[in-house]
Short mmCIF file of C-alpha atoms in Angstrom, two decimals:
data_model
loop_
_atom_site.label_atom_id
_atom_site.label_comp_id
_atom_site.label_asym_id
_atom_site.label_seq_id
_atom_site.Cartn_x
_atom_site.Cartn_y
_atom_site.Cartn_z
CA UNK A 468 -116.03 -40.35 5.85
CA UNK A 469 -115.82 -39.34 9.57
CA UNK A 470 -115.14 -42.52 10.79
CA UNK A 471 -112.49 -43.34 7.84
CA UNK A 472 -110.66 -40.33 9.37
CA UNK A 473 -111.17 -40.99 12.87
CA UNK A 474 -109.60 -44.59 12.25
CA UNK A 475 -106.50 -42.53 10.49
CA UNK A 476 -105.76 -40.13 13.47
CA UNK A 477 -105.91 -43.31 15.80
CA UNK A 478 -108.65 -42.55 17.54
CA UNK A 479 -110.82 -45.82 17.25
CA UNK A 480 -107.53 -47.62 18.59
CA UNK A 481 -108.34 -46.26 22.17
CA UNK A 482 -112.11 -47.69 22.58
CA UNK A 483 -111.02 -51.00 21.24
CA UNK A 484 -108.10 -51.75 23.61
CA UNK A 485 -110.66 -50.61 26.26
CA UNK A 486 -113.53 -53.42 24.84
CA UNK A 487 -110.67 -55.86 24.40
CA UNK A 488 -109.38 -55.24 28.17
CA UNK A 489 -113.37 -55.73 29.69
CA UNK A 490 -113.17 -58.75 27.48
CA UNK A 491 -110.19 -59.99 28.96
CA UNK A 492 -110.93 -59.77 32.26
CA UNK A 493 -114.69 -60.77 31.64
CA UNK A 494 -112.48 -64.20 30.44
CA UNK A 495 -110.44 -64.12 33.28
CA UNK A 496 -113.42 -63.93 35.69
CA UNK A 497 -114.59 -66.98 34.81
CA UNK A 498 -111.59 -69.13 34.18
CA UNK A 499 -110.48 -68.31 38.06
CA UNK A 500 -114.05 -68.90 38.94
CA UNK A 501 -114.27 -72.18 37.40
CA UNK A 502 -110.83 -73.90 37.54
CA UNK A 503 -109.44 -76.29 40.03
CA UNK A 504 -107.58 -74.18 42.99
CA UNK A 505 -105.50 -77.23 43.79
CA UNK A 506 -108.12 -79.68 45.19
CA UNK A 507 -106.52 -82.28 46.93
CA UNK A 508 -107.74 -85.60 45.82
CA UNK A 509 -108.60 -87.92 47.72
CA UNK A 510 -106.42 -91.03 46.37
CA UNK A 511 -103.38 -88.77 46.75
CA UNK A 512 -101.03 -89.46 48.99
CA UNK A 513 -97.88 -87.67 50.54
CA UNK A 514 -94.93 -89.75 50.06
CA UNK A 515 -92.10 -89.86 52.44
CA UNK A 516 -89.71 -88.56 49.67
CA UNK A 517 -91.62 -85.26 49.51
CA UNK A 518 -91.41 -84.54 53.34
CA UNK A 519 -88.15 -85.19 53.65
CA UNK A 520 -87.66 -82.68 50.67
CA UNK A 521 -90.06 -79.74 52.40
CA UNK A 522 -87.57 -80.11 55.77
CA UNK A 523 -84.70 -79.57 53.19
CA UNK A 524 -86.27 -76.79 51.71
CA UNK A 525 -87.51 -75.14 54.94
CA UNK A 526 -85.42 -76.37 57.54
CA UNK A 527 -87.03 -73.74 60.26
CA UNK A 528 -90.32 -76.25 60.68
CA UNK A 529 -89.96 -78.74 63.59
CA UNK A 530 -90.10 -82.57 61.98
CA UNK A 531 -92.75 -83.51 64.63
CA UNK A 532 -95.18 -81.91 62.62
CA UNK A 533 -97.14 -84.54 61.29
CA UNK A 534 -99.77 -84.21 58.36
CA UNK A 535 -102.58 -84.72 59.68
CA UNK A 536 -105.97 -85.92 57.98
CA UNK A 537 -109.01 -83.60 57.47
CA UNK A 538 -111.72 -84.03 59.78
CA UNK A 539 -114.12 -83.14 56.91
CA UNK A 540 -113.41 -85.10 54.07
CA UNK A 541 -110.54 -87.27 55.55
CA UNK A 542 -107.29 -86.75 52.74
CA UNK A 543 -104.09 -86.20 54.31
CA UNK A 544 -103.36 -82.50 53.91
CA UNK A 545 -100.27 -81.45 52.63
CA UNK A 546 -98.62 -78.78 54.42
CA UNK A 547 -100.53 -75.32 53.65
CA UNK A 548 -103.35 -77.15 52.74
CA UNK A 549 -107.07 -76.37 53.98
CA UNK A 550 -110.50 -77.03 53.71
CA UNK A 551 -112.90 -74.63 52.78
CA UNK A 552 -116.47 -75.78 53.81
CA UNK A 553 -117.73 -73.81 51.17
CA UNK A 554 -116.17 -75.74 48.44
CA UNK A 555 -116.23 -79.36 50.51
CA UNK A 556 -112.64 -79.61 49.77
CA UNK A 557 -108.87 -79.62 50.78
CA UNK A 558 -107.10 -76.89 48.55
CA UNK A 559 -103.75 -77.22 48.75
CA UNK A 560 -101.49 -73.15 49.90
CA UNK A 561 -104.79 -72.20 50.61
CA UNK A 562 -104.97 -68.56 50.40
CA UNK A 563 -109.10 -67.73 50.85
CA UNK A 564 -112.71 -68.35 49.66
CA UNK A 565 -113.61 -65.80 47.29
CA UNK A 566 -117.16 -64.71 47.66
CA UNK A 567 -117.03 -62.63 43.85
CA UNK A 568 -115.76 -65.92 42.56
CA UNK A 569 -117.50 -68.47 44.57
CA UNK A 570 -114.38 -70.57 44.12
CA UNK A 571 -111.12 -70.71 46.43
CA UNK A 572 -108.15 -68.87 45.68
CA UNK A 573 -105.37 -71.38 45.72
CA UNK A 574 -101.95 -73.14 44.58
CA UNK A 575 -103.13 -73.63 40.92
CA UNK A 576 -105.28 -70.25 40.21
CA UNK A 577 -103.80 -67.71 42.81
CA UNK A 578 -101.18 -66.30 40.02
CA UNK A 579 -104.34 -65.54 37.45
CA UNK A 580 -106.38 -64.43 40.07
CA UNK A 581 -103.22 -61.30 40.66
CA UNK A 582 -103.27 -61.01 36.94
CA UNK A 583 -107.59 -60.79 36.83
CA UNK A 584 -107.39 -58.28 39.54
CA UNK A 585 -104.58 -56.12 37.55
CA UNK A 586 -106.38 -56.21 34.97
CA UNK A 587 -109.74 -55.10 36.27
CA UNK A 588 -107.97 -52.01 38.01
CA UNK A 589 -106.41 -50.52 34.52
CA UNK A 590 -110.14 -51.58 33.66
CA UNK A 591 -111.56 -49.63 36.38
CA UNK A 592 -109.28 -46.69 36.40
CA UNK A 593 -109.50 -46.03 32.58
CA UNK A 594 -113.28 -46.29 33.08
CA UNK A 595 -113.04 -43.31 35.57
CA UNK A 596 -111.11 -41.42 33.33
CA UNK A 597 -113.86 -41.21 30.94
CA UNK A 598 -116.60 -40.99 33.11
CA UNK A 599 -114.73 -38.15 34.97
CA UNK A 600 -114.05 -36.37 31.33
CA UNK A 601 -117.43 -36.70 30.65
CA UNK A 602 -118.43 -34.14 33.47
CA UNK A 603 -118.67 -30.45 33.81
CA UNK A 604 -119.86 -29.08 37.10
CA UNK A 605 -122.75 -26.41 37.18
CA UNK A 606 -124.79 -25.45 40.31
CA UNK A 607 -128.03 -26.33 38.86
CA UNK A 608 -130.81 -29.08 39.11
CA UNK A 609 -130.85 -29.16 35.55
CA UNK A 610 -127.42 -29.79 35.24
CA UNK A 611 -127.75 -32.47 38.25
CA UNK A 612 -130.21 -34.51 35.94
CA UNK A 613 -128.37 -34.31 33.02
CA UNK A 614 -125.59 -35.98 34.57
CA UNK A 615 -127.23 -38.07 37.75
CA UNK A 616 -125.98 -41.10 35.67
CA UNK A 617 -122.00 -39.96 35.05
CA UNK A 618 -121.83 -39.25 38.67
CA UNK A 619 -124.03 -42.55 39.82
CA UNK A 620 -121.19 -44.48 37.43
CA UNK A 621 -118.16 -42.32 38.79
CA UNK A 622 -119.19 -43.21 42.37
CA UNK A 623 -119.19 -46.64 41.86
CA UNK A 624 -116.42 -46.97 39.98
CA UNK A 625 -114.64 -45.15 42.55
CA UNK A 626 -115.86 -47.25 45.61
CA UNK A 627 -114.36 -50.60 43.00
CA UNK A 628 -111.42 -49.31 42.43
CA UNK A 629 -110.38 -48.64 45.65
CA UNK A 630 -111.40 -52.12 46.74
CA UNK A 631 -109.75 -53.73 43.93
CA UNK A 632 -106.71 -51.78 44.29
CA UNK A 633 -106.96 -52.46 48.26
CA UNK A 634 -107.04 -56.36 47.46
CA UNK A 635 -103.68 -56.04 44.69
CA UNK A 636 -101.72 -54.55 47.00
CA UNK A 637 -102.55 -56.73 50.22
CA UNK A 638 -101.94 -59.69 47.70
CA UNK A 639 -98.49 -58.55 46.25
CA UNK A 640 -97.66 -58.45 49.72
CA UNK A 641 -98.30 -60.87 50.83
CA UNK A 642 -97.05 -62.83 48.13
CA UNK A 643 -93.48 -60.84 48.82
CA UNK A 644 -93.63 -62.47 51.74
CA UNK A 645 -93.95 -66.18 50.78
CA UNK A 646 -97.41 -65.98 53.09
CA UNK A 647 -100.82 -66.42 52.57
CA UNK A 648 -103.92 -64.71 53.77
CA UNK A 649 -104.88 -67.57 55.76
CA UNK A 650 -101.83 -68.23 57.40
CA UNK A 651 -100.85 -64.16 57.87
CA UNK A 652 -104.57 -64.14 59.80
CA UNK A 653 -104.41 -67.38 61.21
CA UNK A 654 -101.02 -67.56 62.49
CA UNK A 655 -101.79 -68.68 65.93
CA UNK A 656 -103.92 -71.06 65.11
CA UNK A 657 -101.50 -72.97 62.39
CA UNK A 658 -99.50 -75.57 64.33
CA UNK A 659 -96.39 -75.42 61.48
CA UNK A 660 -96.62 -71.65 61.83
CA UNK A 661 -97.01 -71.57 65.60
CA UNK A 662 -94.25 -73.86 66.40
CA UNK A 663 -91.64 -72.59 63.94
CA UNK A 664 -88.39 -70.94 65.37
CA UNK A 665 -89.01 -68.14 62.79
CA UNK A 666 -92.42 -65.70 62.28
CA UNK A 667 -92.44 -66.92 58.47
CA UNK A 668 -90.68 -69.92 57.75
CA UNK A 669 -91.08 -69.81 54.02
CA UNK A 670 -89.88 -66.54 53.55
CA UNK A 671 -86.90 -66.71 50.92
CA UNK A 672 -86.75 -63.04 49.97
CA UNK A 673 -88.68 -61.08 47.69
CA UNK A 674 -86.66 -61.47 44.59
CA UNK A 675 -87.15 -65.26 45.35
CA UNK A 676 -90.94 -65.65 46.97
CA UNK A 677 -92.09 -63.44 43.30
CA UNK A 678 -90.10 -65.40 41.06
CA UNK A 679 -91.34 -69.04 42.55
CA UNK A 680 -94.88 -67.89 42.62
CA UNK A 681 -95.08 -66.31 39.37
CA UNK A 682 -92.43 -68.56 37.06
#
């Protein structure tokens, strides 16, 4: 049959890598969404030990920086920490409230959340690839409402692409840096940032800032 020879020249393998790649990041959507960013918890505490093991590790922040408690739900934030009144909570390397997520992007889902966007831009690129093969270009209103939907679906995949592809980059970035987008927009405001001897006292190269966040 047709399809037993479409199977044998391979060409069935293409649309399901592209169903199993919406279906993983359909999957990955809503396990960033839903997970724990790295809530701090109220009965936690910051011991002494780890302080003293954050001025060994970053030996640029002044030691009269003291942790201070939030003035929202009153845990003592560890440094990088913030509250997002969104969520009500402390999230500890706070990187930003995600509106598409309506979670935080944090410490414990910031890694999947690069991976979720990586995949939805192979997603969104392959996508206009076969929207964009599916169009041939007459000067006619006939042809226009033959294909108002291709281009309709072309547009907007274009417009999400370059969002998505916008947001990877800024992220990698970022990330290269040892920064996050709170702290790289919020700079002056931060007092461990503001009274540091360097711009980015966590910066340990990029070989280094990748490998920690990642592995």
């Amino acid at each position: 049959s047709d399809l037993q020879k479409q199977e044998e020249r391979g060409e069935l393998l293409q649309p399901l890598i592209f169903v199993l790649l919406v279906l993983c990041s359909v999957l990955l959507y809503f396990k960033v969404s839903l997970m724990d960013p790295g809530f701090v918890k109220p009965e936690e505490e910051v011991k002494e030990g780890e302080n003293k093991g954050q001025g060994v590790v970053i030996p640029q922040i002044p030691g009269d920086i003291k942790l201070r408690r939030c003035g929202y739900c009153l845990v003592k934030q560890p440094m990088r920490a913030k509250h997002c009144q969104l969520c009500q909570h402390c999230v500890r390397r706070y990187d930003h409230h995600c509106p598409w997520l309506e979670n935080c992007v944090g410490e414990r889902n910031h890694p999947l959340f690069i991976v979720y966007l990586s995949v939805q831009l192979v997603v969104l690129l392959w996508g206009g690839q076969v929207a964009w093969s599916g169009l041939y270009f007459e000067q006619s209103w006939e042809w226009l409402q033959r294909n108002i939907f291709l281009l309709v679906s072309f547009l907007l995949i274009f417009i999400f692409t370059i969002v998505v592809l916008l947001l990877l980059v800024s992220h990698l970035y970022l990330i290269s840096c040892n920064t996050t987008t709170w702290e790289f927009m919020s700079h002056h405001r931060i007092s461990y940032l503001r009274h540091s001897e360097l711009e980015n006292p966590f910066d340990q190269g990029i070989i280094l800032n990748l490998w920690r966040f990642f592995c």
